[in-house]
Amino acid sequence: MTLHAAYDPDNIFARILRGEIPSVKVWEDDEVLAFMDVFPQSEGHVLVISKTSRARNLLEVEPGTLARLAAATQRTARAVEKALRPEGFQIMQFNGAAGGQTVFHLHFHVIPRWADRPLKGHAQAPVAETETLRDLAGRIAAELE
């Protein structure tokens, strides 16, 4: 997909927001949803999305929405750090298929990192067990400020 196309209301994140596909939520409010990536690149990999915007990428997002997503990503990263004590973490955001984007609903990845654990490839990791994701989500949610 190119950077410039119409928003697909049937993308997987839109379907998650409508409750058509289950997700393991870490936290949400009226504007943001943070949930576990089912194809985690690392233990504790969380996705942060807008519940109100139809932006496909960083170029399309409304400034106020972007500010809320940035704050939500920081809040989530702080909770991940407290809950899992990684040695570092990555914040990733992809734009367009050539840029690595696989779901065309703007989203941010919070990926904990440890020096002795290799990172799995983006959109190439195996599906995680739901119970494992629920346990991680609970641990992260318990550390939210």
CSV table of N, CA and C in Angstrom, one decimal:
chain,number,residue,atom,x,y,z
A,1,MET,N,0.8,-1.2,0.0
A,1,MET,CA,0.0,0.0,0.0
A,1,MET,C,0.9,1.2,0.0
A,2,THR,N,0.4,2.2,-0.7
A,2,THR,CA,1.1,3.5,-0.8
A,2,THR,C,0.8,4.3,0.4
A,3,LEU,N,1.5,5.4,0.5
A,3,LEU,CA,1.3,6.4,1.6
A,3,LEU,C,-0.1,7.1,1.5
A,4,HIS,N,-0.6,7.1,0.2
A,4,HIS,CA,-1.8,7.9,0.0
A,4,HIS,C,-2.9,7.0,-0.6
A,5,ALA,N,-3.8,6.6,0.2
A,5,ALA,CA,-4.9,5.8,-0.2
A,5,ALA,C,-6.0,6.0,0.8
A,6,ALA,N,-7.2,5.5,0.5
A,6,ALA,CA,-8.3,5.7,1.4
A,6,ALA,C,-8.2,4.8,2.6
A,7,TYR,N,-8.7,5.2,3.7
A,7,TYR,CA,-8.7,4.4,5.0
A,7,TYR,C,-9.6,3.2,4.8
A,8,ASP,N,-9.2,2.1,5.1
A,8,ASP,CA,-10.0,0.8,5.0
A,8,ASP,C,-10.6,0.6,6.4
A,9,PRO,N,-12.0,0.8,6.5
A,9,PRO,CA,-12.7,0.6,7.7
A,9,PRO,C,-12.7,-0.9,8.2
A,10,ASP,N,-12.2,-1.8,7.3
A,10,ASP,CA,-12.2,-3.2,7.7
A,10,ASP,C,-10.8,-3.7,8.1
A,11,ASN,N,-9.8,-2.7,8.3
A,11,ASN,CA,-8.5,-3.2,8.7
A,11,ASN,C,-8.6,-3.8,10.1
A,12,ILE,N,-7.7,-4.6,10.5
A,12,ILE,CA,-7.8,-5.4,11.7
A,12,ILE,C,-7.9,-4.5,12.9
A,13,PHE,N,-7.3,-3.3,13.0
A,13,PHE,CA,-7.4,-2.5,14.2
A,13,PHE,C,-8.8,-1.9,14.2
A,14,ALA,N,-9.3,-1.5,13.1
A,14,ALA,CA,-10.7,-0.9,13.1
A,14,ALA,C,-11.7,-2.0,13.6
A,15,ARG,N,-11.4,-3.2,13.2
A,15,ARG,CA,-12.3,-4.4,13.6
A,15,ARG,C,-12.1,-4.6,15.1
A,16,ILE,N,-10.9,-4.5,15.6
A,16,ILE,CA,-10.7,-4.6,17.1
A,16,ILE,C,-11.5,-3.5,17.8
A,17,LEU,N,-11.4,-2.3,17.3
A,17,LEU,CA,-12.1,-1.2,18.0
A,17,LEU,C,-13.6,-1.4,18.0
A,18,ARG,N,-14.1,-2.0,16.9
A,18,ARG,CA,-15.6,-2.3,16.9
A,18,ARG,C,-16.0,-3.5,17.7
A,19,GLY,N,-15.0,-4.3,18.2
A,19,GLY,CA,-15.3,-5.5,19.0
A,19,GLY,C,-15.5,-6.7,18.2
A,20,GLU,N,-15.2,-6.7,16.9
A,20,GLU,CA,-15.4,-7.8,16.0
A,20,GLU,C,-14.2,-8.8,16.1
A,21,ILE,N,-13.1,-8.4,16.6
A,21,ILE,CA,-11.9,-9.3,16.8
A,21,ILE,C,-11.5,-9.0,18.2
A,22,PRO,N,-11.2,-10.1,18.9
A,22,PRO,CA,-10.8,-9.9,20.3
A,22,PRO,C,-9.3,-9.3,20.4
A,23,SER,N,-9.0,-8.7,21.5
A,23,SER,CA,-7.7,-8.2,21.7
A,23,SER,C,-7.4,-8.3,23.2
A,24,VAL,N,-6.2,-8.3,23.6
A,24,VAL,CA,-5.8,-8.3,25.0
A,24,VAL,C,-5.4,-6.9,25.3
A,25,LYS,N,-6.3,-6.2,26.0
A,25,LYS,CA,-6.1,-4.8,26.3
A,25,LYS,C,-5.2,-4.6,27.5
A,26,VAL,N,-4.4,-3.6,27.4
A,26,VAL,CA,-3.5,-3.2,28.5
A,26,VAL,C,-4.3,-2.1,29.2
A,27,TRP,N,-4.7,-1.1,28.4
A,27,TRP,CA,-5.5,0.0,29.0
A,27,TRP,C,-6.2,0.8,27.8
A,28,GLU,N,-7.2,1.5,28.2
A,28,GLU,CA,-7.9,2.4,27.2
A,28,GLU,C,-8.6,3.5,27.9
A,29,ASP,N,-8.8,4.6,27.1
A,29,ASP,CA,-9.6,5.7,27.6
A,29,ASP,C,-10.6,6.0,26.4
A,30,ASP,N,-11.2,7.1,26.4
A,30,ASP,CA,-12.1,7.5,25.3
A,30,ASP,C,-11.4,7.7,23.9
A,31,GLU,N,-10.1,7.9,23.9
A,31,GLU,CA,-9.4,8.2,22.7
A,31,GLU,C,-8.3,7.3,22.3
A,32,VAL,N,-7.8,6.4,23.2
A,32,VAL,CA,-6.6,5.6,22.9
A,32,VAL,C,-6.9,4.2,23.4
A,33,LEU,N,-6.4,3.2,22.7
A,33,LEU,CA,-6.3,1.8,23.1
A,33,LEU,C,-4.9,1.3,23.0
A,34,ALA,N,-4.5,0.7,24.1
A,34,ALA,CA,-3.2,0.0,24.2
A,34,ALA,C,-3.4,-1.4,24.4
A,35,PHE,N,-2.9,-2.3,23.5
A,35,PHE,CA,-3.2,-3.7,23.6
A,35,PHE,C,-1.9,-4.5,23.2
A,36,MET,N,-1.9,-5.8,23.6
A,36,MET,CA,-0.8,-6.6,23.3
A,36,MET,C,-0.7,-7.0,21.8
A,37,ASP,N,0.5,-7.0,21.3
A,37,ASP,CA,0.7,-7.5,19.9
A,37,ASP,C,0.6,-9.0,19.9
A,38,VAL,N,-0.2,-9.6,19.1
A,38,VAL,CA,-0.4,-11.0,19.1
A,38,VAL,C,0.8,-11.7,18.3
A,39,PHE,N,1.6,-10.9,17.6
A,39,PHE,CA,2.8,-11.4,17.0
A,39,PHE,C,4.0,-10.6,17.6
A,40,PRO,N,4.3,-10.8,18.9
A,40,PRO,CA,5.2,-10.0,19.6
A,40,PRO,C,6.7,-10.2,19.1
A,41,GLN,N,7.3,-9.1,18.9
A,41,GLN,CA,8.7,-9.1,18.5
A,41,GLN,C,9.6,-9.4,19.8
A,42,SER,N,9.0,-9.1,20.9
A,42,SER,CA,9.7,-9.3,22.2
A,42,SER,C,8.6,-9.5,23.3
A,43,GLU,N,9.0,-10.1,24.4
A,43,GLU,CA,8.0,-10.2,25.5
A,43,GLU,C,7.5,-8.8,25.9
A,44,GLY,N,6.2,-8.6,26.0
A,44,GLY,CA,5.7,-7.3,26.4
A,44,GLY,C,5.5,-6.3,25.3
A,45,HIS,N,5.5,-6.7,24.1
A,45,HIS,CA,5.3,-5.9,22.9
A,45,HIS,C,3.8,-5.3,22.9
A,46,VAL,N,3.7,-4.0,23.0
A,46,VAL,CA,2.4,-3.4,23.1
A,46,VAL,C,2.2,-2.5,21.9
A,47,LEU,N,0.9,-2.4,21.4
A,47,LEU,CA,0.5,-1.5,20.4
A,47,LEU,C,-0.3,-0.4,20.9
A,48,VAL,N,-0.2,0.8,20.5
A,48,VAL,CA,-0.9,2.0,20.9
A,48,VAL,C,-1.6,2.6,19.7
A,49,ILE,N,-3.0,2.7,19.7
A,49,ILE,CA,-3.7,3.3,18.6
A,49,ILE,C,-4.7,4.3,19.0
A,50,SER,N,-5.1,5.1,18.1
A,50,SER,CA,-6.2,6.1,18.3
A,50,SER,C,-7.5,5.4,18.1
A,51,LYS,N,-8.5,5.6,19.0
A,51,LYS,CA,-9.8,5.1,18.8
A,51,LYS,C,-10.7,6.1,18.0
A,52,THR,N,-10.2,7.3,17.7
A,52,THR,CA,-11.1,8.3,17.1
A,52,THR,C,-10.6,8.7,15.7
A,53,SER,N,-9.3,8.5,15.4
A,53,SER,CA,-8.8,8.9,14.1
A,53,SER,C,-8.8,7.8,13.0
A,54,ARG,N,-9.0,8.2,11.8
A,54,ARG,CA,-8.9,7.3,10.7
A,54,ARG,C,-7.6,7.6,9.9
A,55,ALA,N,-6.6,8.1,10.5
A,55,ALA,CA,-5.3,8.3,9.9
A,55,ALA,C,-4.7,7.0,9.7
A,56,ARG,N,-4.2,6.8,8.5
A,56,ARG,CA,-3.5,5.6,8.1
A,56,ARG,C,-2.0,5.7,8.5
A,57,ASN,N,-1.4,6.9,8.6
A,57,ASN,CA,0.0,7.0,8.8
A,57,ASN,C,0.3,8.4,9.5
A,58,LEU,N,1.5,8.6,9.8
A,58,LEU,CA,2.0,9.8,10.5
A,58,LEU,C,1.6,11.1,9.7
A,59,LEU,N,1.6,11.0,8.4
A,59,LEU,CA,1.4,12.1,7.5
A,59,LEU,C,-0.1,12.6,7.6
A,60,GLU,N,-1.0,11.7,7.9
A,60,GLU,CA,-2.4,12.0,7.9
A,60,GLU,C,-3.0,12.4,9.3
A,61,VAL,N,-2.3,12.1,10.3
A,61,VAL,CA,-2.9,12.2,11.7
A,61,VAL,C,-3.1,13.7,12.1
A,62,GLU,N,-4.2,13.9,12.8
A,62,GLU,CA,-4.5,15.2,13.3
A,62,GLU,C,-3.5,15.6,14.4
A,63,PRO,N,-3.0,16.8,14.5
A,63,PRO,CA,-2.0,17.2,15.5
A,63,PRO,C,-2.4,16.9,16.9
A,64,GLY,N,-3.6,17.1,17.3
A,64,GLY,CA,-4.1,16.8,18.6
A,64,GLY,C,-4.1,15.3,18.9
A,65,THR,N,-4.5,14.5,17.9
A,65,THR,CA,-4.5,13.1,18.1
A,65,THR,C,-3.0,12.6,18.2
A,66,LEU,N,-2.1,13.1,17.4
A,66,LEU,CA,-0.7,12.7,17.5
A,66,LEU,C,-0.2,13.0,18.9
A,67,ALA,N,-0.5,14.2,19.5
A,67,ALA,CA,-0.1,14.5,20.8
A,67,ALA,C,-0.6,13.5,21.8
A,68,ARG,N,-1.9,13.2,21.7
A,68,ARG,CA,-2.4,12.2,22.7
A,68,ARG,C,-1.8,10.8,22.5
A,69,LEU,N,-1.5,10.4,21.3
A,69,LEU,CA,-0.9,9.1,21.0
A,69,LEU,C,0.6,9.1,21.6
A,70,ALA,N,1.3,10.2,21.4
A,70,ALA,CA,2.6,10.3,21.9
A,70,ALA,C,2.6,10.2,23.5
A,71,ALA,N,1.7,10.9,24.1
A,71,ALA,CA,1.6,10.8,25.6
A,71,ALA,C,1.2,9.4,26.0
A,72,ALA,N,0.3,8.8,25.3
A,72,ALA,CA,-0.2,7.4,25.6
A,72,ALA,C,1.0,6.4,25.4
A,73,THR,N,1.8,6.6,24.4
A,73,THR,CA,2.9,5.8,24.1
A,73,THR,C,3.9,5.9,25.2
A,74,GLN,N,4.2,7.1,25.7
A,74,GLN,CA,5.1,7.3,26.8
A,74,GLN,C,4.6,6.7,28.1
A,75,ARG,N,3.3,6.9,28.4
A,75,ARG,CA,2.7,6.3,29.6
A,75,ARG,C,2.8,4.7,29.5
A,76,THR,N,2.5,4.2,28.3
A,76,THR,CA,2.6,2.7,28.2
A,76,THR,C,4.1,2.2,28.4
A,77,ALA,N,5.0,3.0,27.8
A,77,ALA,CA,6.4,2.6,27.9
A,77,ALA,C,6.9,2.6,29.3
A,78,ARG,N,6.4,3.6,30.1
A,78,ARG,CA,6.8,3.7,31.5
A,78,ARG,C,6.3,2.5,32.3
A,79,ALA,N,5.0,2.1,32.0
A,79,ALA,CA,4.5,0.9,32.6
A,79,ALA,C,5.2,-0.4,32.2
A,80,VAL,N,5.5,-0.5,31.0
A,80,VAL,CA,6.2,-1.7,30.5
A,80,VAL,C,7.6,-1.7,31.2
A,81,GLU,N,8.3,-0.6,31.3
A,81,GLU,CA,9.6,-0.6,32.0
A,81,GLU,C,9.5,-1.0,33.5
A,82,LYS,N,8.5,-0.5,34.1
A,82,LYS,CA,8.3,-0.9,35.6
A,82,LYS,C,7.9,-2.3,35.7
A,83,ALA,N,7.0,-2.8,34.9
A,83,ALA,CA,6.5,-4.2,35.0
A,83,ALA,C,7.5,-5.2,34.6
A,84,LEU,N,8.3,-5.0,33.5
A,84,LEU,CA,9.1,-6.0,33.0
A,84,LEU,C,10.6,-5.8,33.2
A,85,ARG,N,11.0,-4.6,33.5
A,85,ARG,CA,12.4,-4.2,33.8
A,85,ARG,C,13.4,-4.6,32.6
A,86,PRO,N,13.0,-4.2,31.4
A,86,PRO,CA,13.9,-4.5,30.3
A,86,PRO,C,15.1,-3.6,30.4
A,87,GLU,N,16.2,-4.0,29.6
A,87,GLU,CA,17.4,-3.2,29.6
A,87,GLU,C,17.3,-2.0,28.7
A,88,GLY,N,16.3,-2.0,27.9
A,88,GLY,CA,16.0,-0.9,27.0
A,88,GLY,C,14.6,-1.1,26.3
A,89,PHE,N,14.2,-0.2,25.5
A,89,PHE,CA,13.0,-0.5,24.7
A,89,PHE,C,13.1,0.3,23.4
A,90,GLN,N,12.2,-0.1,22.5
A,90,GLN,CA,12.1,0.6,21.2
A,90,GLN,C,10.7,1.1,21.0
A,91,ILE,N,10.6,2.3,20.5
A,91,ILE,CA,9.3,2.8,20.0
A,91,ILE,C,9.4,2.8,18.5
A,92,MET,N,8.5,2.1,17.9
A,92,MET,CA,8.5,2.0,16.4
A,92,MET,C,7.2,2.5,15.8
A,93,GLN,N,7.3,3.0,14.6
A,93,GLN,CA,6.1,3.5,13.9
A,93,GLN,C,6.5,3.4,12.5
A,94,PHE,N,5.7,2.7,11.7
A,94,PHE,CA,6.0,2.4,10.3
A,94,PHE,C,5.0,3.2,9.4
A,95,ASN,N,5.4,3.6,8.2
A,95,ASN,CA,4.5,4.4,7.3
A,95,ASN,C,4.7,3.8,5.9
A,96,GLY,N,3.6,3.3,5.3
A,96,GLY,CA,3.5,2.7,4.0
A,96,GLY,C,4.2,1.4,4.0
A,97,ALA,N,3.7,0.6,3.0
A,97,ALA,CA,4.2,-0.8,2.9
A,97,ALA,C,5.8,-0.8,2.7
A,98,ALA,N,6.3,0.1,1.9
A,98,ALA,CA,7.7,0.1,1.7
A,98,ALA,C,8.5,0.5,3.0
A,99,GLY,N,7.8,1.2,3.9
A,99,GLY,CA,8.3,1.5,5.2
A,99,GLY,C,8.1,0.5,6.3
A,100,GLY,N,7.5,-0.6,5.9
A,100,GLY,CA,7.3,-1.7,6.9
A,100,GLY,C,6.0,-1.8,7.5
A,101,GLN,N,5.1,-0.9,7.1
A,101,GLN,CA,3.7,-0.9,7.7
A,101,GLN,C,2.9,-2.1,7.2
A,102,THR,N,2.2,-2.8,8.1
A,102,THR,CA,1.4,-3.9,7.7
A,102,THR,C,-0.1,-3.7,8.0
A,103,VAL,N,-0.4,-2.9,9.0
A,103,VAL,CA,-1.8,-2.5,9.3
A,103,VAL,C,-1.9,-1.0,9.0
A,104,PHE,N,-2.8,-0.6,8.2
A,104,PHE,CA,-2.9,0.8,7.8
A,104,PHE,C,-3.9,1.6,8.6
A,105,HIS,N,-3.6,1.6,9.9
A,105,HIS,CA,-4.3,2.4,10.9
A,105,HIS,C,-3.1,2.8,11.8
A,106,LEU,N,-2.9,4.2,11.9
A,106,LEU,CA,-1.7,4.7,12.6
A,106,LEU,C,-1.5,4.0,13.9
A,107,HIS,N,-0.3,3.5,14.2
A,107,HIS,CA,-0.1,2.8,15.5
A,107,HIS,C,1.4,2.9,15.9
A,108,PHE,N,1.6,2.8,17.2
A,108,PHE,CA,3.0,2.9,17.7
A,108,PHE,C,3.2,1.5,18.4
A,109,HIS,N,4.5,1.1,18.3
A,109,HIS,CA,4.9,-0.2,19.0
A,109,HIS,C,5.8,0.2,20.1
A,110,VAL,N,5.5,-0.4,21.3
A,110,VAL,CA,6.4,-0.3,22.5
A,110,VAL,C,7.0,-1.7,22.6
A,111,ILE,N,8.3,-1.8,22.4
A,111,ILE,CA,8.9,-3.1,22.3
A,111,ILE,C,10.1,-3.2,23.4
A,112,PRO,N,9.9,-3.9,24.5
A,112,PRO,CA,11.0,-4.0,25.5
A,112,PRO,C,12.1,-4.8,24.9
A,113,ARG,N,13.4,-4.5,25.3
A,113,ARG,CA,14.5,-5.1,24.8
A,113,ARG,C,15.5,-5.5,25.9
A,114,TRP,N,16.1,-6.7,25.7
A,114,TRP,CA,17.1,-7.2,26.6
A,114,TRP,C,18.3,-7.6,25.7
A,115,ALA,N,19.5,-7.4,26.2
A,115,ALA,CA,20.7,-7.6,25.4
A,115,ALA,C,20.9,-9.1,25.0
A,116,ASP,N,20.4,-10.0,25.8
A,116,ASP,CA,20.6,-11.4,25.6
A,116,ASP,C,19.4,-12.1,24.9
A,117,ARG,N,18.4,-11.3,24.4
A,117,ARG,CA,17.3,-11.9,23.7
A,117,ARG,C,17.2,-11.2,22.3
A,118,PRO,N,17.2,-12.1,21.3
A,118,PRO,CA,17.1,-11.5,20.0
A,118,PRO,C,15.7,-11.0,19.7
A,119,LEU,N,15.6,-9.9,18.9
A,119,LEU,CA,14.4,-9.4,18.5
A,119,LEU,C,13.8,-10.2,17.3
A,120,LYS,N,12.6,-10.6,17.4
A,120,LYS,CA,11.9,-11.2,16.3
A,120,LYS,C,11.6,-10.2,15.2
A,121,GLY,N,11.5,-10.7,14.0
A,121,GLY,CA,11.2,-9.7,12.9
A,121,GLY,C,9.8,-9.2,12.9
A,122,HIS,N,9.7,-7.9,12.5
A,122,HIS,CA,8.4,-7.2,12.4
A,122,HIS,C,7.4,-8.0,11.5
A,123,ALA,N,6.3,-8.4,12.0
A,123,ALA,CA,5.2,-9.1,11.3
A,123,ALA,C,5.7,-10.5,10.9
A,124,GLN,N,6.7,-11.0,11.6
A,124,GLN,CA,7.2,-12.4,11.3
A,124,GLN,C,7.3,-13.3,12.5
A,125,ALA,N,7.0,-12.7,13.7
A,125,ALA,CA,7.0,-13.5,14.9
A,125,ALA,C,5.8,-14.5,15.0
A,126,PRO,N,6.0,-15.6,15.7
A,126,PRO,CA,4.8,-16.5,15.8
A,126,PRO,C,3.7,-15.9,16.7
A,127,VAL,N,2.5,-16.4,16.6
A,127,VAL,CA,1.4,-16.0,17.4
A,127,VAL,C,1.7,-16.4,18.9
A,128,ALA,N,1.4,-15.4,19.8
A,128,ALA,CA,1.7,-15.7,21.2
A,128,ALA,C,0.4,-16.4,21.8
A,129,GLU,N,0.6,-17.1,22.9
A,129,GLU,CA,-0.5,-17.7,23.6
A,129,GLU,C,-1.3,-16.6,24.3
A,130,THR,N,-2.6,-16.7,24.2
A,130,THR,CA,-3.5,-15.6,24.8
A,130,THR,C,-3.2,-15.5,26.3
A,131,GLU,N,-3.1,-16.6,27.0
A,131,GLU,CA,-2.9,-16.5,28.5
A,131,GLU,C,-1.6,-15.8,28.8
A,132,THR,N,-0.5,-16.0,28.0
A,132,THR,CA,0.7,-15.3,28.2
A,132,THR,C,0.5,-13.8,28.0
A,133,LEU,N,-0.2,-13.4,27.0
A,133,LEU,CA,-0.5,-12.0,26.7
A,133,LEU,C,-1.3,-11.4,27.8
A,134,ARG,N,-2.3,-12.1,28.3
A,134,ARG,CA,-3.1,-11.6,29.4
A,134,ARG,C,-2.3,-11.4,30.7
A,135,ASP,N,-1.4,-12.3,31.0
A,135,ASP,CA,-0.5,-12.2,32.1
A,135,ASP,C,0.3,-10.9,32.0
A,136,LEU,N,1.0,-10.7,30.8
A,136,LEU,CA,1.8,-9.6,30.6
A,136,LEU,C,1.0,-8.3,30.7
A,137,ALA,N,-0.2,-8.3,30.0
A,137,ALA,CA,-1.1,-7.1,30.0
A,137,ALA,C,-1.4,-6.7,31.5
A,138,GLY,N,-1.7,-7.7,32.3
A,138,GLY,CA,-2.1,-7.4,33.7
A,138,GLY,C,-0.9,-6.9,34.5
A,139,ARG,N,0.3,-7.4,34.2
A,139,ARG,CA,1.5,-6.9,34.9
A,139,ARG,C,1.8,-5.4,34.5
A,140,ILE,N,1.6,-5.2,33.2
A,140,ILE,CA,1.9,-3.8,32.7
A,140,ILE,C,0.8,-2.8,33.2
A,141,ALA,N,-0.5,-3.3,33.1
A,141,ALA,CA,-1.6,-2.4,33.6
A,141,ALA,C,-1.4,-2.0,35.0
A,142,ALA,N,-0.9,-3.0,35.8
A,142,ALA,CA,-0.7,-2.7,37.3
A,142,ALA,C,0.3,-1.6,37.5
A,143,GLU,N,1.1,-1.3,36.6
A,143,GLU,CA,2.1,-0.3,36.8
A,143,GLU,C,1.8,1.1,36.1
A,144,LEU,N,0.6,1.2,35.6
A,144,LEU,CA,0.2,2.5,34.9
A,144,LEU,C,0.1,3.6,35.9
A,145,GLU,N,0.5,4.8,35.5
A,145,GLU,CA,0.4,5.9,36.4
A,145,GLU,C,-0.8,6.8,35.9
